[in-house]
mmCIF file of C-alpha atoms in Angstrom:
data_model
loop_
_atom_site.group_PDB
_atom_site.id
_atom_site.type_symbol
_atom_site.label_atom_id
_atom_site.label_comp_id
_atom_site.label_asym_id
_atom_site.label_seq_id
_atom_site.Cartn_x
_atom_site.Cartn_y
_atom_site.Cartn_z
ATOM 1 C CA UNK A 1479 -12.040 145.921 200.921
ATOM 2 C CA UNK A 1480 -15.200 146.318 203.390
ATOM 3 C CA UNK A 1481 -15.034 149.363 205.403
ATOM 4 C CA UNK A 1482 -17.009 150.509 208.739
ATOM 5 C CA UNK A 1483 -17.807 153.692 209.122
ATOM 6 C CA UNK A 1484 -14.590 155.370 207.640
ATOM 7 C CA UNK A 1485 -12.575 152.524 208.995
ATOM 8 C CA UNK A 1486 -10.792 149.968 206.584
ATOM 9 C CA UNK A 1487 -10.963 146.919 208.621
ATOM 10 C CA UNK A 1488 -11.268 143.074 207.398
ATOM 11 C CA UNK A 1489 -10.565 139.811 208.328
ATOM 12 C CA UNK A 1490 -8.527 136.946 206.104
ATOM 13 C CA UNK A 1491 -10.011 133.863 206.731
ATOM 14 C CA UNK A 1492 -9.781 130.332 205.428
ATOM 15 C CA UNK A 1493 -6.606 129.516 206.087
ATOM 16 C CA UNK A 1494 -4.570 127.632 209.335
ATOM 17 C CA UNK A 1495 -4.072 131.199 210.958
ATOM 18 C CA UNK A 1496 -6.747 133.737 210.678
ATOM 19 C CA UNK A 1497 -5.683 137.284 210.317
ATOM 20 C CA UNK A 1498 -7.624 140.177 211.551
ATOM 21 C CA UNK A 1499 -6.582 143.578 210.193
ATOM 22 C CA UNK A 1500 -7.543 146.770 211.840
ATOM 23 C CA UNK A 1501 -7.318 150.824 210.709
ATOM 24 C CA UNK A 1502 -5.069 152.513 212.944
ATOM 25 C CA UNK A 1503 -4.745 155.763 210.781
ATOM 26 C CA UNK A 1504 -5.838 158.879 212.031
ATOM 27 C CA UNK A 1505 -5.957 161.161 209.003
ATOM 28 C CA UNK A 1506 -3.509 163.682 208.147
ATOM 29 C CA UNK A 1507 -1.222 162.539 211.008
ATOM 30 C CA UNK A 1508 1.934 160.209 211.336
ATOM 31 C CA UNK A 1509 0.699 158.646 214.910
ATOM 32 C CA UNK A 1510 -2.229 156.234 214.887
ATOM 33 C CA UNK A 1511 -5.280 155.464 217.318
ATOM 34 C CA UNK A 1512 -7.552 152.601 218.377
ATOM 35 C CA UNK A 1513 -10.700 154.645 219.304
ATOM 36 C CA UNK A 1514 -13.522 152.680 221.093
ATOM 37 C CA UNK A 1515 -15.512 151.902 217.836
ATOM 38 C CA UNK A 1516 -12.173 150.091 216.423
ATOM 39 C CA UNK A 1517 -11.674 148.172 219.661
ATOM 40 C CA UNK A 1518 -15.365 147.386 219.522
ATOM 41 C CA UNK A 1519 -15.225 146.100 216.297
ATOM 42 C CA UNK A 1520 -11.935 144.250 216.989
ATOM 43 C CA UNK A 1521 -13.574 142.443 220.201
ATOM 44 C CA UNK A 1522 -16.682 141.123 218.486
ATOM 45 C CA UNK A 1523 -14.713 139.859 215.564
ATOM 46 C CA UNK A 1524 -12.196 138.211 217.774
ATOM 47 C CA UNK A 1525 -15.076 136.757 219.682
ATOM 48 C CA UNK A 1526 -16.584 135.218 216.690
ATOM 49 C CA UNK A 1527 -13.916 132.538 216.169
ATOM 50 C CA UNK A 1528 -12.237 131.967 219.518
ATOM 51 C CA UNK A 1529 -10.998 128.328 218.608
ATOM 52 C CA UNK A 1530 -8.894 129.692 215.813
ATOM 53 C CA UNK A 1531 -5.452 130.842 215.916
ATOM 54 C CA UNK A 1532 -5.268 134.410 215.207
ATOM 55 C CA UNK A 1533 -3.334 137.297 214.421
ATOM 56 C CA UNK A 1534 -4.245 141.107 214.881
ATOM 57 C CA UNK A 1535 -2.291 143.456 212.234
ATOM 58 C CA UNK A 1536 -2.661 147.212 212.282
ATOM 59 C CA UNK A 1537 -0.064 149.630 210.890
ATOM 60 C CA UNK A 1538 0.693 151.434 213.840
ATOM 61 C CA UNK A 1539 2.577 149.272 216.426
ATOM 62 C CA UNK A 1540 1.093 149.610 220.017
ATOM 63 C CA UNK A 1541 3.843 148.892 222.105
ATOM 64 C CA UNK A 1542 7.029 151.266 222.995
ATOM 65 C CA UNK A 1543 10.041 150.512 221.120
ATOM 66 C CA UNK A 1544 12.665 152.028 223.274
ATOM 67 C CA UNK A 1545 14.135 154.268 220.333
ATOM 68 C CA UNK A 1546 14.118 157.793 221.556
ATOM 69 C CA UNK A 1547 14.110 159.812 218.616
ATOM 70 C CA UNK A 1548 10.886 158.706 217.163
ATOM 71 C CA UNK A 1549 7.334 158.568 219.077
ATOM 72 C CA UNK A 1550 7.165 156.289 222.140
ATOM 73 C CA UNK A 1551 4.945 154.012 220.125
ATOM 74 C CA UNK A 1552 2.934 154.490 217.037
ATOM 75 C CA UNK A 1553 -0.474 155.020 218.464
ATOM 76 C CA UNK A 1554 -1.379 158.211 220.217
ATOM 77 C CA UNK A 1555 -4.516 156.870 221.344
ATOM 78 C CA UNK A 1556 -5.987 153.471 222.436
ATOM 79 C CA UNK A 1557 -3.241 151.385 223.324
ATOM 80 C CA UNK A 1558 -4.331 150.491 226.691
ATOM 81 C CA UNK A 1559 -7.641 149.912 225.342
ATOM 82 C CA UNK A 1560 -6.500 147.354 222.238
ATOM 83 C CA UNK A 1561 -4.009 145.951 224.912
ATOM 84 C CA UNK A 1562 -7.366 144.996 227.310
ATOM 85 C CA UNK A 1563 -9.317 143.716 224.347
ATOM 86 C CA UNK A 1564 -6.271 141.331 222.947
ATOM 87 C CA UNK A 1565 -5.894 140.178 226.719
ATOM 88 C CA UNK A 1566 -9.356 138.693 226.543
ATOM 89 C CA UNK A 1567 -8.717 136.947 223.240
ATOM 90 C CA UNK A 1568 -6.006 134.096 224.203
ATOM 91 C CA UNK A 1569 -6.253 132.469 220.921
ATOM 92 C CA UNK A 1570 -4.380 135.843 219.671
ATOM 93 C CA UNK A 1571 -0.971 134.572 218.932
ATOM 94 C CA UNK A 1572 0.260 137.687 217.732
ATOM 95 C CA UNK A 1573 0.300 141.500 217.310
ATOM 96 C CA UNK A 1574 1.686 142.862 213.758
ATOM 97 C CA UNK A 1575 2.392 146.117 212.725
ATOM 98 C CA UNK A 1576 5.136 148.310 210.867
ATOM 99 C CA UNK A 1577 5.520 152.017 210.878
ATOM 100 C CA UNK A 1578 8.865 152.174 213.020
ATOM 101 C CA UNK A 1579 11.101 151.315 209.773
ATOM 102 C CA UNK A 1580 12.831 148.451 211.806
ATOM 103 C CA UNK A 1581 12.042 145.104 213.323
ATOM 104 C CA UNK A 1582 10.961 145.386 217.277
ATOM 105 C CA UNK A 1583 9.350 142.673 219.247
ATOM 106 C CA UNK A 1584 7.747 143.454 222.488
ATOM 107 C CA UNK A 1585 5.054 141.896 225.020
ATOM 108 C CA UNK A 1586 1.975 143.395 224.489
ATOM 109 C CA UNK A 1587 -1.848 142.398 225.796
ATOM 110 C CA UNK A 1588 -0.173 139.167 226.774
ATOM 111 C CA UNK A 1589 0.865 137.813 223.922
ATOM 112 C CA UNK A 1590 4.017 138.843 221.176
ATOM 113 C CA UNK A 1591 4.117 142.296 219.537
ATOM 114 C CA UNK A 1592 6.130 142.602 216.005
ATOM 115 C CA UNK A 1593 6.804 145.447 214.231
ATOM 116 C CA UNK A 1594 8.063 144.153 210.678
ATOM 117 C CA UNK A 1595 11.149 145.656 209.198
ATOM 118 C CA UNK A 1596 11.481 148.033 206.485
ATOM 119 C CA UNK A 1597 11.803 147.584 202.584
ATOM 120 C CA UNK A 1598 12.504 151.211 201.788
ATOM 121 C CA UNK A 1599 14.787 152.869 204.289
ATOM 122 C CA UNK A 1600 15.520 151.810 207.806
ATOM 123 C CA UNK A 1601 15.920 154.230 210.894
ATOM 124 C CA UNK A 1602 18.330 153.735 212.999
ATOM 125 C CA UNK A 1603 18.529 152.057 216.554
ATOM 126 C CA UNK A 1604 18.969 154.962 218.491
ATOM 127 C CA UNK A 1605 18.472 154.790 222.281
ATOM 128 C CA UNK A 1606 20.496 158.142 223.409
ATOM 129 C CA UNK A 1607 19.282 161.311 225.041
ATOM 130 C CA UNK A 1608 19.677 163.008 221.617
ATOM 131 C CA UNK A 1609 16.285 162.011 220.645
ATOM 132 C CA UNK A 1610 17.334 162.027 216.766
ATOM 133 C CA UNK A 1611 16.025 160.048 213.824
ATOM 134 C CA UNK A 1612 18.437 158.996 211.344
ATOM 135 C CA UNK A 1613 17.927 156.993 208.291
ATOM 136 C CA UNK A 1614 20.876 154.513 208.588
ATOM 137 C CA UNK A 1615 22.509 152.630 205.664
ATOM 138 C CA UNK A 1616 21.279 149.009 206.716
ATOM 139 C CA UNK A 1617 19.616 146.617 204.129
ATOM 140 C CA UNK A 1618 15.822 146.594 203.683
ATOM 141 C CA UNK A 1619 14.338 143.611 204.608
ATOM 142 C CA UNK A 1620 11.019 141.714 205.457
ATOM 143 C CA UNK A 1621 9.362 138.957 207.994
ATOM 144 C CA UNK A 1622 8.492 135.708 207.086
ATOM 145 C CA UNK A 1623 5.822 134.099 209.275
ATOM 146 C CA UNK A 1624 5.682 130.731 209.173
ATOM 147 C CA UNK A 1625 2.701 128.564 211.026
ATOM 148 C CA UNK A 1626 4.349 125.189 212.408
ATOM 149 C CA UNK A 1627 1.450 123.559 213.878
ATOM 150 C CA UNK A 1628 2.723 120.047 214.152
ATOM 151 C CA UNK A 1629 5.709 120.816 215.644
ATOM 152 C CA UNK A 1630 6.431 119.135 219.411
ATOM 153 C CA UNK A 1631 3.380 120.592 221.383
ATOM 154 C CA UNK A 1632 5.405 122.842 223.096
ATOM 155 C CA UNK A 1633 6.841 124.359 220.522
ATOM 156 C CA UNK A 1634 3.828 124.673 217.932
ATOM 157 C CA UNK A 1635 2.858 127.982 216.876
ATOM 158 C CA UNK A 1636 3.868 130.819 214.670
ATOM 159 C CA UNK A 1637 7.472 131.527 214.016
ATOM 160 C CA UNK A 1638 8.949 134.641 212.483
ATOM 161 C CA UNK A 1639 12.042 135.268 210.440
ATOM 162 C CA UNK A 1640 13.372 138.544 209.494
ATOM 163 C CA UNK A 1641 15.419 138.359 206.179
ATOM 164 C CA UNK A 1642 17.636 140.936 204.584
ATOM 165 C CA UNK A 1643 17.643 141.688 200.988
ATOM 166 C CA UNK A 1644 20.452 142.558 198.966
ATOM 167 C CA UNK A 1645 23.326 141.137 197.122
ATOM 168 C CA UNK A 1646 25.261 138.953 199.509
ATOM 169 C CA UNK A 1647 28.424 136.705 199.321
ATOM 170 C CA UNK A 1648 27.863 132.977 198.201
ATOM 171 C CA UNK A 1649 26.563 130.886 201.620
ATOM 172 C CA UNK A 1650 29.317 128.921 203.230
ATOM 173 C CA UNK A 1651 27.441 125.583 204.066
ATOM 174 C CA UNK A 1652 28.101 124.461 207.411
ATOM 175 C CA UNK A 1653 25.519 121.282 207.786
ATOM 176 C CA UNK A 1654 24.066 119.239 204.988
ATOM 177 C CA UNK A 1655 21.450 116.690 205.666
ATOM 178 C CA UNK A 1656 22.213 117.419 209.171
ATOM 179 C CA UNK A 1657 26.107 116.118 208.412
ATOM 180 C CA UNK A 1658 29.163 118.529 209.133
ATOM 181 C CA UNK A 1659 30.586 119.608 205.825
ATOM 182 C CA UNK A 1660 33.181 121.937 207.196
ATOM 183 C CA UNK A 1661 36.903 120.454 206.940
ATOM 184 C CA UNK A 1662 35.884 117.521 204.656
#
């Protein structure tokens, strides 16, 4: 993958939705950053395709998730600057991240921020004053993002589902082809 200076940043193009991937890593630290150079690269890259729906992806979420046991957000520095860049580009339809080991959705930079669930050990949802960070016994999960350009004009766009992974009971069918099957 192409690098700029020491950052690994790139674009996935050629699809209905463009994906711009940003490097938020601070070597040797768990928190991330979006320094001036990274934000400038993102700003320039977003300006190259202003009519193309775009996802911005980075590892560390730039928004606060409300959990007291973890850091206030995944970015140690540059969250405000990143939000300013995103706000300048109204074709950014989502900011995707990971790092926090649970799904979190928040407003960010005039669009939707989403931290995906974890496929390994999940962290508990702790909003209490003790500031604990716990691994909990919840199933791993993944996110499925679906682009729906042909939905009703006021509903078209990116839809995200969170799918738990595991061995579950068979489904209970409620409807088949739009018809109620319960009680038949």
